[in-house]
Amino acid sequence: MNLAIMKTKAEQALVESFQTVAGSLPGGSDVQRVRREAAERFEVLGLPHRRIEEWKYTDLRQILKDVLPPRVNDATELTIPDVIVALGPLGSLDAHRIVFVNGAYRAKLSTPGSLDGLEFSPLATQLADGESHTVKLTRTTGPADEDATLALNTAFMSDGAVLSIRPGAELSKPVVVVHVRAGREPHAATMRHVIEVGAGARATIVEAFVSLPGVVDEGQINTASEVVVHEQSRVTHVKCAVDQGDVAHLSNWIVRIGREADYRGFQQTQGLALARNQIFVAFDGEDAKLDLSGAVLGRGTNHIDTTLFVDHTHPGCESRELFKYILDDNARGIFQGKIMVKRAAQQTDGKQMAQALMLSPDTEFDSKPELEIFADDVACGHGSTVAEIDEDLLFYCASRGIPEAQARALLTEAFIAEAIEMVRDEPVAQALTDWARSWLNAA
Amino acid sequence: MLEIKNLHAKIVEEDKPILKGVNLTVPTGEVHAIMGPNGSGKSTLAYVLAGRSDYEVTEGDILWNGKSILEMTPDERAAEGVFLAFQYPMEIPGVAGLTFLRTALNSIRRKRGEAELTTPEFMKLVREKGSQLHIDIEMLKRPVNVGFSGGEKKRSEILQMALLEPTLCVLDETDSGLDIDALGVVSDGVNALRSPDRAMLVITHYQRLLNHIVPDRVHVLANGVIQRSGDKELALELERSGYAEYRAA
């Protein structure tokens, strides 16, 4: 096989821009080596394209034509009210708030609240201090390792939240880690979060990717979260990406779940021109519970992809996936859910469902569930549905006096609500519902 | 007053006529029953009255209080006071019963030029109407009809009717799927809504329902036309003799 395929303009630009900015990215020699290795890995891998099975429906080499300059040490002026506006319905949430603007931490806009069993420090500081623990965590292994988007993240990561929740701690309010896109210069931002939840702790962590009104149309975000959930902890982890314009959002979650831990992940993606949301989950112990769900709202030519890889290696674990897509105009939704059940993972209980509601005849939904089971005593199932709004239900609503447009909105919201319901934190779920509603009403 | 004049209807995209010239008048304040064998067009008549778009009226007219409703959308008809209690009430996953009721009630009030109800006003009304039908608020916090038993679904239909206060009630096989006790509760709910300002059309296969909801008139619909009309005794006669003589028609 000839590895020396011709590089695309974007691939070439990424390699060159790494050489340009590498010296100004945070971290000592250890970190610089990790970055360089990642950049070299990317040079070999290139941008993923349709001939790689996992990227069949999202041909980044084709889609990503131009690379924006990476932003380092951004200093765009923002106020707390700006952040609250950008956060939309999440702005009024009572939460510990950790704010990043264009890829850089802003202490003045943040209220991390260390009293609550929560420890926070910005990744840039940790990398500069050579915190060996953090450096180790940013060097992933496993199926995500060969991923080009993650390699780019490791090479370019400029900042992020390093969060640690002390064992047994119970956070009194959610932690909201906000990334705000702001300013008039198109740029690329690369965020890396490292989240560790101690044994028996309880926490809700929300990552929000939002933009300030009037922000430049084009933007590129590459974000990765490494999450380690220790035994018997109970975690709700949410990512909400809401933007408009020509924004590309590449995201990776790499999650490890400890024995008897209960981890719920939820992702809401709305209005992004391009999103690739990858979630890699592995189990570190027996009898753990995983619940992944998501709400995708796309219109125009939005292209929104969710790709999961869940690796069952221990007995008695449970995994649930429910992803709902609302697609309008020419939007395209992709769901790929791969569940691997290794031989040792007896009594695995896995159920997966992906559903799309198509509001226009020109949308496309590609759904690919994959189950690979090597254990013999398991209960696993998957399903996928694609539908339009049920005419019978519209008639039922209309016969009760509800006009068609309102009935459509009601039924569409109900469809997505079933996914948002999986978020255990009620105020967070309400904010996500409000956000989805504002998208629906903007039709 | 409901006036159905020479009504012909068929399913859209099909040629076969189902209603072939129905003539029927229901004065306000009266309850009329429509009986008839399977496939006689009873449910079609109910759907055509409510304005379901799968059906096409090819001839004739429907006047409600002197005004033709044929060109009205289903929600416009609802605002004019038309209500259809479904034979098979639909499940709406993800929409809480209370949200649905409130959305419906306020839509109708808006169209009638009335103020929307505040939350306390609405809740008071739901509690009051619900208790008559043995429906508590907890049941209405669940998605509309999802996981409800047959009896619960029918009671929920009658609760909707009680809240929306229509002036023309069409009940399509409201007795189907009900046990004796549930039939009593549902019938009491319907009887409570009998009023000099309201017309009701009760569609049923069986005479049993008419022991509970005693009609002023009974009509036999068969082969797409009203074959015979009479008082409540006609229902008893049909119970004895069946529909055999009408099937031939």
XYZ file of C-alpha atoms in Angstrom:
692
model
C 0.000 0.000 0.000
C 1.287 3.381 -0.929
C 1.133 5.640 2.117
C 2.531 8.619 0.294
C -0.852 9.703 -1.011
C -0.955 13.227 -2.234
C -1.862 15.582 0.608
C -4.859 17.800 0.203
C -4.494 21.534 0.606
C -6.111 21.293 4.047
C -3.821 18.484 5.201
C -0.791 20.405 4.030
C -2.037 23.525 5.799
C -2.538 21.622 9.073
C 0.989 20.238 9.002
C 2.405 23.670 8.236
C 0.355 25.471 10.819
C 1.551 23.041 13.492
C 5.131 23.915 12.640
C 4.242 27.598 12.889
C 2.435 27.527 16.242
C 4.043 24.562 18.033
C 6.501 26.834 19.851
C 3.737 29.026 21.292
C 1.497 26.186 22.534
C 1.610 25.486 26.284
C 3.819 22.752 27.743
C 7.425 21.840 28.432
C 9.563 19.371 26.539
C 7.478 16.318 27.584
C 4.355 17.919 26.268
C 6.109 19.163 23.154
C 7.135 15.608 22.410
C 3.576 14.361 22.824
C 2.387 17.088 20.477
C 5.069 16.338 17.903
C 4.289 12.623 17.945
C 0.614 13.409 17.435
C 1.398 15.752 14.562
C 3.512 13.057 12.963
C 0.704 10.541 13.451
C -1.623 12.935 11.701
C 0.835 13.365 8.861
C 0.702 9.618 8.289
C -3.062 9.283 8.766
C -4.164 12.412 6.908
C -7.748 13.583 7.088
C -10.166 10.662 7.309
C -11.981 9.902 4.074
C -14.807 7.731 2.818
C -12.665 4.679 2.147
C -12.122 4.329 5.884
C -15.194 2.419 7.054
C -15.898 4.610 10.118
C -15.735 7.726 7.963
C -17.790 6.494 5.031
C -20.550 9.055 5.549
C -18.378 11.920 6.721
C -15.563 12.351 4.271
C -13.493 14.983 6.058
C -10.954 15.090 3.273
C -13.752 16.117 0.956
C -15.664 18.392 3.332
C -12.839 20.213 5.064
C -11.437 22.290 2.208
C -9.920 25.151 4.155
C -8.094 25.222 7.421
C -8.424 28.264 9.631
C -5.408 29.608 11.538
C -5.165 28.204 15.067
C -5.849 30.705 17.800
C -3.226 30.920 20.534
C -3.481 33.202 23.586
C -6.694 34.840 22.492
C -7.498 38.139 24.183
C -10.936 39.005 22.797
C -12.707 41.238 25.332
C -15.797 39.624 26.838
C -17.958 40.392 29.845
C -19.971 38.048 32.054
C -23.244 39.333 30.534
C -21.787 38.435 27.104
C -21.208 34.884 28.318
C -24.731 34.672 29.713
C -26.204 35.834 26.409
C -24.088 33.326 24.500
C -25.215 30.546 26.850
C -28.871 31.082 25.946
C -31.154 29.036 28.198
C -28.098 27.605 30.010
C -27.175 31.156 31.068
C -29.675 31.269 33.909
C -28.584 27.915 35.301
C -27.255 27.966 38.858
C -23.865 26.418 38.203
C -20.129 26.509 38.683
C -19.056 28.215 35.487
C -15.703 27.736 33.799
C -15.307 29.917 30.744
C -13.067 29.656 27.719
C -13.081 32.158 24.877
C -11.627 31.209 21.506
C -9.637 28.391 23.065
C -8.269 30.213 26.162
C -9.337 30.143 29.811
C -10.793 33.351 31.284
C -10.515 33.453 35.049
C -12.434 36.730 35.287
C -15.495 35.227 33.628
C -15.392 32.010 35.649
C -16.716 30.900 39.011
C -15.246 27.423 39.451
C -16.301 27.091 43.101
C -13.582 25.005 44.693
C -15.479 24.621 47.984
C -17.716 21.975 46.579
C -15.385 19.022 46.341
C -14.409 20.216 42.911
C -10.873 20.975 41.878
C -10.224 22.853 38.716
C -7.213 24.154 36.910
C -6.773 25.235 33.314
C -5.056 22.680 31.115
C -2.608 25.271 29.791
C -1.299 25.855 33.321
C -1.047 22.136 34.002
C 0.807 21.494 30.783
C 3.182 24.378 31.458
C 3.817 23.004 34.948
C 4.487 19.591 33.470
C 1.860 17.854 35.630
C 2.764 14.283 34.825
C -0.718 13.002 35.589
C -2.305 15.309 33.023
C 0.368 14.689 30.441
C -0.217 10.972 30.825
C -3.960 11.367 30.397
C -3.531 13.349 27.207
C -1.716 10.424 25.677
C -4.608 8.065 25.031
C -4.508 4.476 24.087
C -7.166 2.230 22.644
C -9.412 2.624 19.634
C -9.255 6.415 19.744
C -5.516 6.310 19.360
C -5.561 5.878 15.620
C -8.013 8.674 15.124
C -6.802 11.623 13.081
C -9.119 14.150 14.745
C -7.803 13.185 18.153
C -4.214 13.334 16.901
C -4.910 16.895 15.731
C -6.405 17.676 19.113
C -3.329 16.443 20.945
C -1.023 18.366 18.636
C -2.915 21.669 18.846
C -4.655 21.659 22.272
C -4.322 25.171 23.637
C -6.374 24.940 26.822
C -9.211 23.146 28.560
C -10.609 22.244 31.930
C -8.802 19.809 34.174
C -11.526 18.857 36.610
C -11.278 16.575 39.526
C -14.149 15.677 41.783
C -13.021 14.335 45.105
C -14.033 10.811 46.105
C -17.400 10.778 47.844
C -18.113 14.413 46.977
C -21.590 15.346 45.911
C -21.643 18.520 43.823
C -24.473 20.795 44.879
C -24.804 22.250 41.398
C -23.679 21.400 37.902
C -20.308 22.402 36.490
C -20.729 24.208 33.190
C -17.614 24.351 31.056
C -18.297 26.937 28.394
C -16.483 27.564 25.180
C -17.504 30.833 23.545
C -16.675 31.580 19.942
C -16.295 35.343 19.601
C -14.741 38.064 17.463
C -14.524 38.850 13.780
C -11.466 36.814 12.788
C -12.043 33.284 11.546
C -9.911 30.851 13.510
C -9.579 27.312 14.790
C -9.733 26.541 18.511
C -8.615 23.293 20.097
C -9.823 22.347 23.553
C -8.882 19.392 25.703
C -10.756 18.626 28.910
C -9.591 16.100 31.465
C -12.280 15.029 33.898
C -11.826 12.658 36.798
C -14.663 11.716 39.086
C -13.573 10.098 42.337
C -15.055 6.915 43.760
C -18.597 7.331 45.016
C -18.818 10.973 43.897
C -21.871 12.503 42.255
C -21.653 15.197 39.645
C -23.261 16.819 36.647
C -20.855 18.261 34.123
C -22.023 20.240 31.124
C -19.823 21.234 28.228
C -21.327 24.056 26.213
C -20.021 25.197 22.846
C -21.696 28.449 21.995
C -21.060 31.679 20.151
C -21.526 35.360 20.774
C -24.112 37.121 18.598
C -22.329 38.842 15.724
C -19.401 36.406 15.722
C -17.676 35.746 12.405
C -19.483 33.132 10.349
C -16.627 30.666 9.967
C -15.129 28.705 12.778
C -13.439 25.396 13.504
C -13.466 23.677 16.844
C -11.700 20.513 17.790
C -12.524 19.344 21.285
C -11.714 16.226 23.257
C -12.712 15.156 26.751
C -10.982 12.418 28.629
C -13.281 11.223 31.338
C -12.425 8.755 34.053
C -15.347 7.737 36.202
C -14.227 5.825 39.255
C -16.107 3.038 40.972
C -19.595 3.602 42.337
C -19.736 7.205 41.184
C -22.753 8.652 39.476
C -22.125 11.105 36.669
C -24.237 13.048 34.228
C -22.098 14.415 31.423
C -23.649 16.687 28.833
C -22.313 18.369 25.740
C -24.361 21.016 24.072
C -23.090 22.512 20.815
C -25.216 25.289 19.406
C -24.023 27.575 16.674
C -24.931 28.930 13.308
C -22.961 29.826 10.253
C -20.156 27.827 8.764
C -18.863 26.027 11.824
C -17.034 22.713 11.856
C -17.089 20.915 15.185
C -14.944 17.842 15.718
C -15.447 16.208 19.065
C -14.161 13.203 20.949
C -15.204 11.833 24.288
C -13.033 9.107 25.679
C -14.715 7.633 28.719
C -13.664 4.954 31.173
C -16.242 3.663 33.622
C -15.316 2.002 36.880
C -16.960 -0.846 38.726
C -20.616 -0.232 39.674
C -20.386 3.326 38.411
C -23.338 4.923 36.699
C -22.438 7.205 33.800
C -24.933 9.080 31.663
C -23.710 10.966 28.641
C -25.885 13.230 26.542
C -25.055 15.349 23.524
C -27.189 17.986 21.887
C -26.040 19.364 18.568
C -27.988 21.987 16.719
C -27.346 24.259 13.792
C -23.759 23.210 13.071
C -22.634 23.117 9.449
C -20.451 20.113 10.234
C -20.253 18.071 13.385
C -18.544 14.787 14.031
C -19.228 13.613 17.574
C -17.223 10.548 18.505
C -17.731 8.782 21.793
C -15.449 5.984 22.925
C -16.451 4.138 26.065
C -14.601 1.391 27.885
C -15.388 -0.352 31.141
C -12.876 -0.732 33.942
C -14.966 -2.965 36.159
C -18.067 -5.069 36.582
C -21.708 -4.065 36.963
C -21.302 -0.559 35.595
C -24.090 1.325 33.875
C -23.706 3.356 30.733
C -26.407 5.484 29.205
C -25.642 7.522 26.097
C -28.208 9.644 24.394
C -28.415 12.597 22.121
C -30.537 15.103 20.307
C -29.541 16.324 16.882
C -31.311 19.197 15.168
C -30.201 19.992 11.651
C -31.462 22.144 8.831
C -30.057 23.877 5.764
C -27.090 21.754 4.706
C -26.041 20.805 8.261
C -24.105 17.541 8.414
C -24.184 16.012 11.886
C -22.536 12.711 12.677
C -22.557 10.696 15.898
C -20.172 7.770 16.025
C -19.999 5.573 19.110
C -17.735 2.815 20.115
C -18.626 0.973 23.309
C -16.281 -1.763 24.410
C -17.688 -4.252 26.921
C -14.822 -6.065 28.578
C -16.275 -6.826 32.025
C -19.282 -8.913 33.060
C -22.647 -7.580 34.105
C -22.454 -4.138 32.539
C -25.369 -2.337 30.983
C -25.370 0.020 28.036
C -28.229 2.064 26.656
C -28.108 4.344 23.658
C -30.911 6.545 22.400
C -30.203 9.112 19.710
C -32.850 11.266 18.069
C -32.418 13.367 14.959
C -34.690 16.064 13.607
C -33.723 16.852 10.053
C -35.114 19.578 7.835
C -34.273 21.081 4.415
C -31.223 19.259 3.041
C -29.703 18.333 6.370
C -27.897 15.056 6.776
C -27.731 13.014 9.948
C -25.446 10.090 10.585
C -25.519 7.604 13.419
C -22.954 4.853 13.815
C -23.119 2.815 16.965
C -20.665 0.028 17.455
C -21.052 -2.143 20.517
C -18.354 -4.671 21.162
C -19.016 -7.416 23.697
C -15.811 -9.257 24.492
C -15.757 -12.841 25.619
C -15.314 -11.941 29.279
C -18.290 -9.588 29.228
C -20.980 -12.129 30.121
C -24.423 -10.875 31.195
C -23.978 -7.720 29.198
C -27.268 -5.941 28.688
C -27.152 -3.627 25.688
C -29.870 -1.752 23.865
C -29.447 0.815 21.156
C -31.915 2.958 19.268
C -31.465 5.681 16.671
C -34.457 7.548 15.312
C -34.850 10.291 12.764
C -37.784 12.538 12.148
C -37.640 13.987 8.674
C -39.359 17.295 8.172
C -38.462 17.581 4.500
C -38.186 15.038 1.676
C -34.629 16.182 0.910
C -32.986 15.126 4.162
C -30.794 12.085 4.557
C -30.293 9.850 7.559
C -27.641 7.160 7.557
C -27.871 4.797 10.473
C -25.431 2.001 11.098
C -25.769 -0.029 14.266
C -23.042 -2.613 14.733
C -22.995 -5.325 17.341
C -19.995 -7.559 17.715
C -20.616 -10.166 20.354
C -18.089 -12.713 21.512
C -19.756 -13.637 24.807
C -22.589 -16.198 24.777
C -24.767 -15.059 27.684
C -25.847 -11.559 26.730
C -28.991 -9.601 25.907
C -28.292 -7.094 23.170
C -30.537 -5.342 20.720
C -30.608 -2.404 18.410
C -33.088 -0.572 16.273
C -33.392 2.354 13.979
C -36.388 4.200 12.599
C -36.941 6.962 10.107
C -40.279 8.693 9.938
C -42.148 11.783 9.003
C -44.616 13.453 11.335
C -47.571 11.133 11.814
C -50.547 12.488 9.846
C -52.974 10.664 12.125
C -51.552 12.442 15.143
C -51.745 15.778 13.334
C -55.414 15.111 12.685
C -55.985 14.112 16.288
C -54.417 17.381 17.482
C -56.314 19.411 14.879
C -59.614 17.831 15.887
C -58.897 19.251 19.370
C -58.466 22.730 17.919
C -54.676 22.795 17.651
C -53.671 24.374 14.308
C -51.385 22.322 12.100
C -48.226 24.423 12.528
C -48.591 24.320 16.287
C -49.368 20.606 16.253
C -46.229 19.965 14.188
C -44.130 21.924 16.677
C -45.711 20.052 19.583
C -45.085 16.626 18.045
C -41.551 17.500 16.939
C -40.664 18.724 20.384
C -42.173 15.590 21.890
C -39.972 13.471 19.641
C -36.775 15.136 20.814
C -38.006 15.353 24.417
C -37.728 11.588 24.781
C -33.961 11.892 24.338
C -33.537 15.009 26.494
C -35.462 13.245 29.272
C -32.431 11.034 29.740
C -30.596 13.977 31.317
C -31.056 13.437 35.039
C -30.499 17.034 36.109
C -33.904 18.692 35.789
C -32.807 22.348 35.293
C -30.213 21.264 32.717
C -32.814 19.181 30.882
C -35.191 22.142 30.913
C -32.533 24.441 29.454
C -31.782 21.917 26.707
C -35.496 21.626 25.935
C -35.785 25.410 25.728
C -32.854 25.477 23.387
C -34.339 22.845 21.140
C -37.633 24.749 21.197
C -35.965 27.960 20.071
C -34.437 26.043 17.163
C -37.838 24.586 16.249
C -39.510 27.988 16.432
C -36.834 29.550 14.244
C -38.029 27.471 11.278
C -78.636 22.321 14.365
C -76.648 19.811 12.338
C -77.884 19.304 8.791
C -76.275 16.672 6.609
C -77.552 16.981 3.064
C -77.167 14.312 0.402
C -73.616 13.619 1.604
C -71.408 11.550 -0.694
C -67.888 10.713 0.391
C -65.013 8.418 -0.479
C -61.441 7.828 0.514
C -59.055 10.109 -1.373
C -57.307 8.243 -4.208
C -59.935 5.525 -4.220
C -62.984 5.397 -6.434
C -65.370 3.398 -4.289
C -68.019 5.629 -2.695
C -68.641 4.975 1.019
C -71.314 7.513 1.840
C -73.904 7.597 -0.934
C -76.290 10.375 -0.075
C -76.679 10.649 3.702
C -79.505 12.927 4.849
C -79.721 13.636 8.554
C -80.806 16.449 10.819
C -79.887 16.663 14.503
C -81.527 19.603 16.280
C -79.523 21.289 19.017
C -80.417 19.828 22.386
C -81.021 16.315 21.007
C -79.027 13.104 21.099
C -79.229 10.941 17.985
C -77.793 7.480 17.626
C -76.424 6.026 14.424
C -76.401 2.258 14.258
C -75.447 -0.049 11.478
C -73.465 -3.095 10.450
C -69.692 -3.179 9.951
C -68.603 -1.333 6.846
C -71.782 0.689 6.592
C -69.926 4.017 6.659
C -70.452 4.990 10.321
C -66.837 5.823 11.056
C -66.474 7.531 7.678
C -69.361 9.801 8.611
C -67.649 10.624 11.907
C -64.332 11.422 10.210
C -65.968 13.483 7.474
C -67.752 15.547 10.130
C -64.411 16.205 11.877
C -62.690 17.028 8.589
C -60.144 14.268 8.196
C -58.195 14.878 4.980
C -58.082 11.205 3.930
C -61.744 11.538 2.980
C -63.174 13.516 0.104
C -66.712 14.809 -0.070
C -67.858 14.426 -3.656
C -71.387 15.733 -3.297
C -73.704 17.284 -0.723
C -73.060 19.516 2.258
C -72.763 19.619 6.035
C -74.258 22.622 7.783
C -73.613 23.371 11.435
C -75.885 26.122 12.742
C -76.642 27.117 9.175
C -73.001 27.399 8.111
C -71.247 24.947 5.804
C -68.208 23.420 7.494
C -66.913 21.506 4.470
C -64.208 24.026 3.593
C -63.014 24.341 7.194
C -59.862 22.644 8.505
C -60.333 20.292 11.481
C -59.048 22.897 13.963
C -61.421 25.513 12.543
C -64.295 23.061 12.966
C -63.172 22.439 16.544
C -63.348 26.173 17.176
C -66.889 26.108 15.734
C -67.759 23.554 18.397
C -67.303 20.251 16.548
C -65.754 17.440 18.597
C -65.065 13.835 17.622
C -64.490 11.285 20.369
C -62.301 8.718 18.603
C -63.022 5.021 18.474
C -59.293 4.485 18.920
C -57.891 7.485 20.805
C -54.325 8.113 19.732
C -51.210 7.850 21.833
C -48.878 10.835 21.689
C -45.481 9.844 23.095
C -43.592 12.706 24.703
C -46.570 15.068 25.080
C -47.903 15.235 28.621
C -51.696 15.044 28.892
C -51.855 18.380 30.708
C -49.774 20.105 28.015
C -52.002 18.678 25.322
C -55.232 19.681 27.051
C -54.000 23.155 27.783
C -52.687 23.699 24.247
C -56.009 22.524 22.805
C -58.149 24.545 25.175
C -56.184 27.739 24.669
C -56.121 27.298 20.874
C -59.887 27.073 20.856
C -60.309 29.965 23.274
C -58.029 32.138 21.152
C -60.038 31.365 18.020
C -63.231 32.199 19.856
C -61.730 35.500 20.977
C -61.603 34.437 24.621
C -58.679 34.994 26.991
C -56.319 32.062 27.567
C -56.603 30.403 30.940
C -53.917 30.983 33.542
C -52.233 27.922 35.032
C -54.274 28.008 38.287
C -57.522 28.484 36.352
C -56.651 25.633 34.044
C -55.625 23.267 36.845
C -58.801 24.001 38.776
C -60.879 23.224 35.716
C -59.008 19.983 34.990
C -59.339 18.799 38.601
C -63.038 19.503 38.605
C -63.836 17.860 35.261
C -61.360 15.042 35.870
C -62.856 13.998 39.184
C -66.242 13.437 37.536
C -64.549 10.952 35.212
C -62.318 9.389 37.886
C -59.205 10.826 36.213
C -56.579 12.198 38.537
C -53.874 14.712 37.725
C -51.090 12.125 37.964
C -52.557 10.282 34.993
C -52.521 13.517 33.005
C -48.859 14.138 33.723
C -48.097 11.077 31.618
C -47.909 11.287 27.823
C -51.341 11.410 26.178
C -52.937 7.942 26.223
C -49.562 6.163 26.292
C -49.906 2.913 28.204
C -53.542 3.659 29.052
C -56.071 0.844 29.198
C -59.030 0.900 26.813
C -61.227 2.348 29.545
C -58.684 5.020 30.485
C -58.402 6.108 26.871
C -62.156 6.525 26.516
C -62.421 8.426 29.785
C -59.595 10.657 28.617
C -61.582 11.372 25.401
C -64.631 12.375 27.403
C -62.479 14.568 29.647
C -61.229 16.381 26.546
C -64.827 16.820 25.482
C -65.831 18.152 28.889
C -62.967 20.663 28.887
C -63.365 21.913 25.329
C -67.154 22.239 25.742
C -68.077 21.568 22.117
C -71.600 22.159 20.849
C -71.609 19.231 18.419
C -70.328 15.975 19.911
C -69.713 13.013 17.653
C -68.965 9.838 19.603
C -67.526 7.073 17.459
C -68.056 3.654 19.088
C -67.316 5.080 22.487
C -68.502 1.804 24.037
C -65.960 -0.378 22.244
C -63.394 -1.913 24.532
C -65.217 -0.947 27.732
C -66.266 -3.245 30.543
C -69.582 -2.670 32.313
C -68.125 -0.405 35.007
C -66.145 1.725 32.580
C -69.196 1.968 30.352
C -71.105 3.409 33.297
C -68.429 6.017 34.061
C -68.099 7.069 30.429
C -71.857 7.230 29.915
C -72.303 9.324 33.059
C -69.655 11.661 31.686
C -71.489 11.964 28.391
C -74.897 12.382 30.028
C -73.511 15.174 32.198
C -72.778 17.036 28.975
C -76.288 16.692 27.596
C -77.628 20.179 27.296
C -80.193 22.238 25.380
C -77.212 24.013 23.733
C -75.563 20.869 22.473
C -76.244 18.280 19.786
C -74.824 14.770 20.012
C -74.376 12.036 17.475
C -73.649 8.684 19.081
C -72.324 6.006 16.752
C -72.519 2.430 17.944
C -72.919 -1.179 16.892
C -74.772 -2.180 19.994
C -77.919 -1.201 21.738
C -76.187 -1.653 25.111
C -74.686 1.884 25.101
C -78.127 3.347 24.410
C -79.440 1.999 27.735
C -77.001 4.415 29.326
C -77.130 7.278 26.861
C -80.784 7.293 25.889
C -81.190 8.796 22.413
C -83.982 10.991 21.132
C -83.746 9.413 17.695
C -82.106 6.318 16.234
C -80.968 6.040 12.613
C -79.816 2.986 10.746
C -76.896 3.648 8.414
C -76.239 0.851 5.957
C -74.620 0.741 2.565
C -73.815 4.455 2.784
C -77.317 5.831 3.343
C -79.727 6.257 6.244
C -82.085 3.330 5.736
C -84.463 3.939 8.560
C -85.090 6.306 11.452
C -87.139 5.899 14.594
C -87.202 6.468 18.323
C -85.208 4.519 20.936
C -87.418 1.462 20.393
C -85.740 1.005 17.007
C -82.484 0.183 18.781
C -84.184 -2.610 20.726
C -85.718 -3.966 17.569
C -82.295 -4.050 15.886
C -80.879 -5.850 18.896
C -83.457 -8.609 18.315
C -83.448 -8.825 14.542
C -79.883 -7.816 13.622
C -78.869 -5.957 10.489
C -79.629 -8.735 8.007
C -82.362 -6.933 6.164
C -80.129 -3.866 5.648
C -77.110 -5.751 4.410
C -78.965 -6.808 1.321
C -79.643 -3.198 0.379
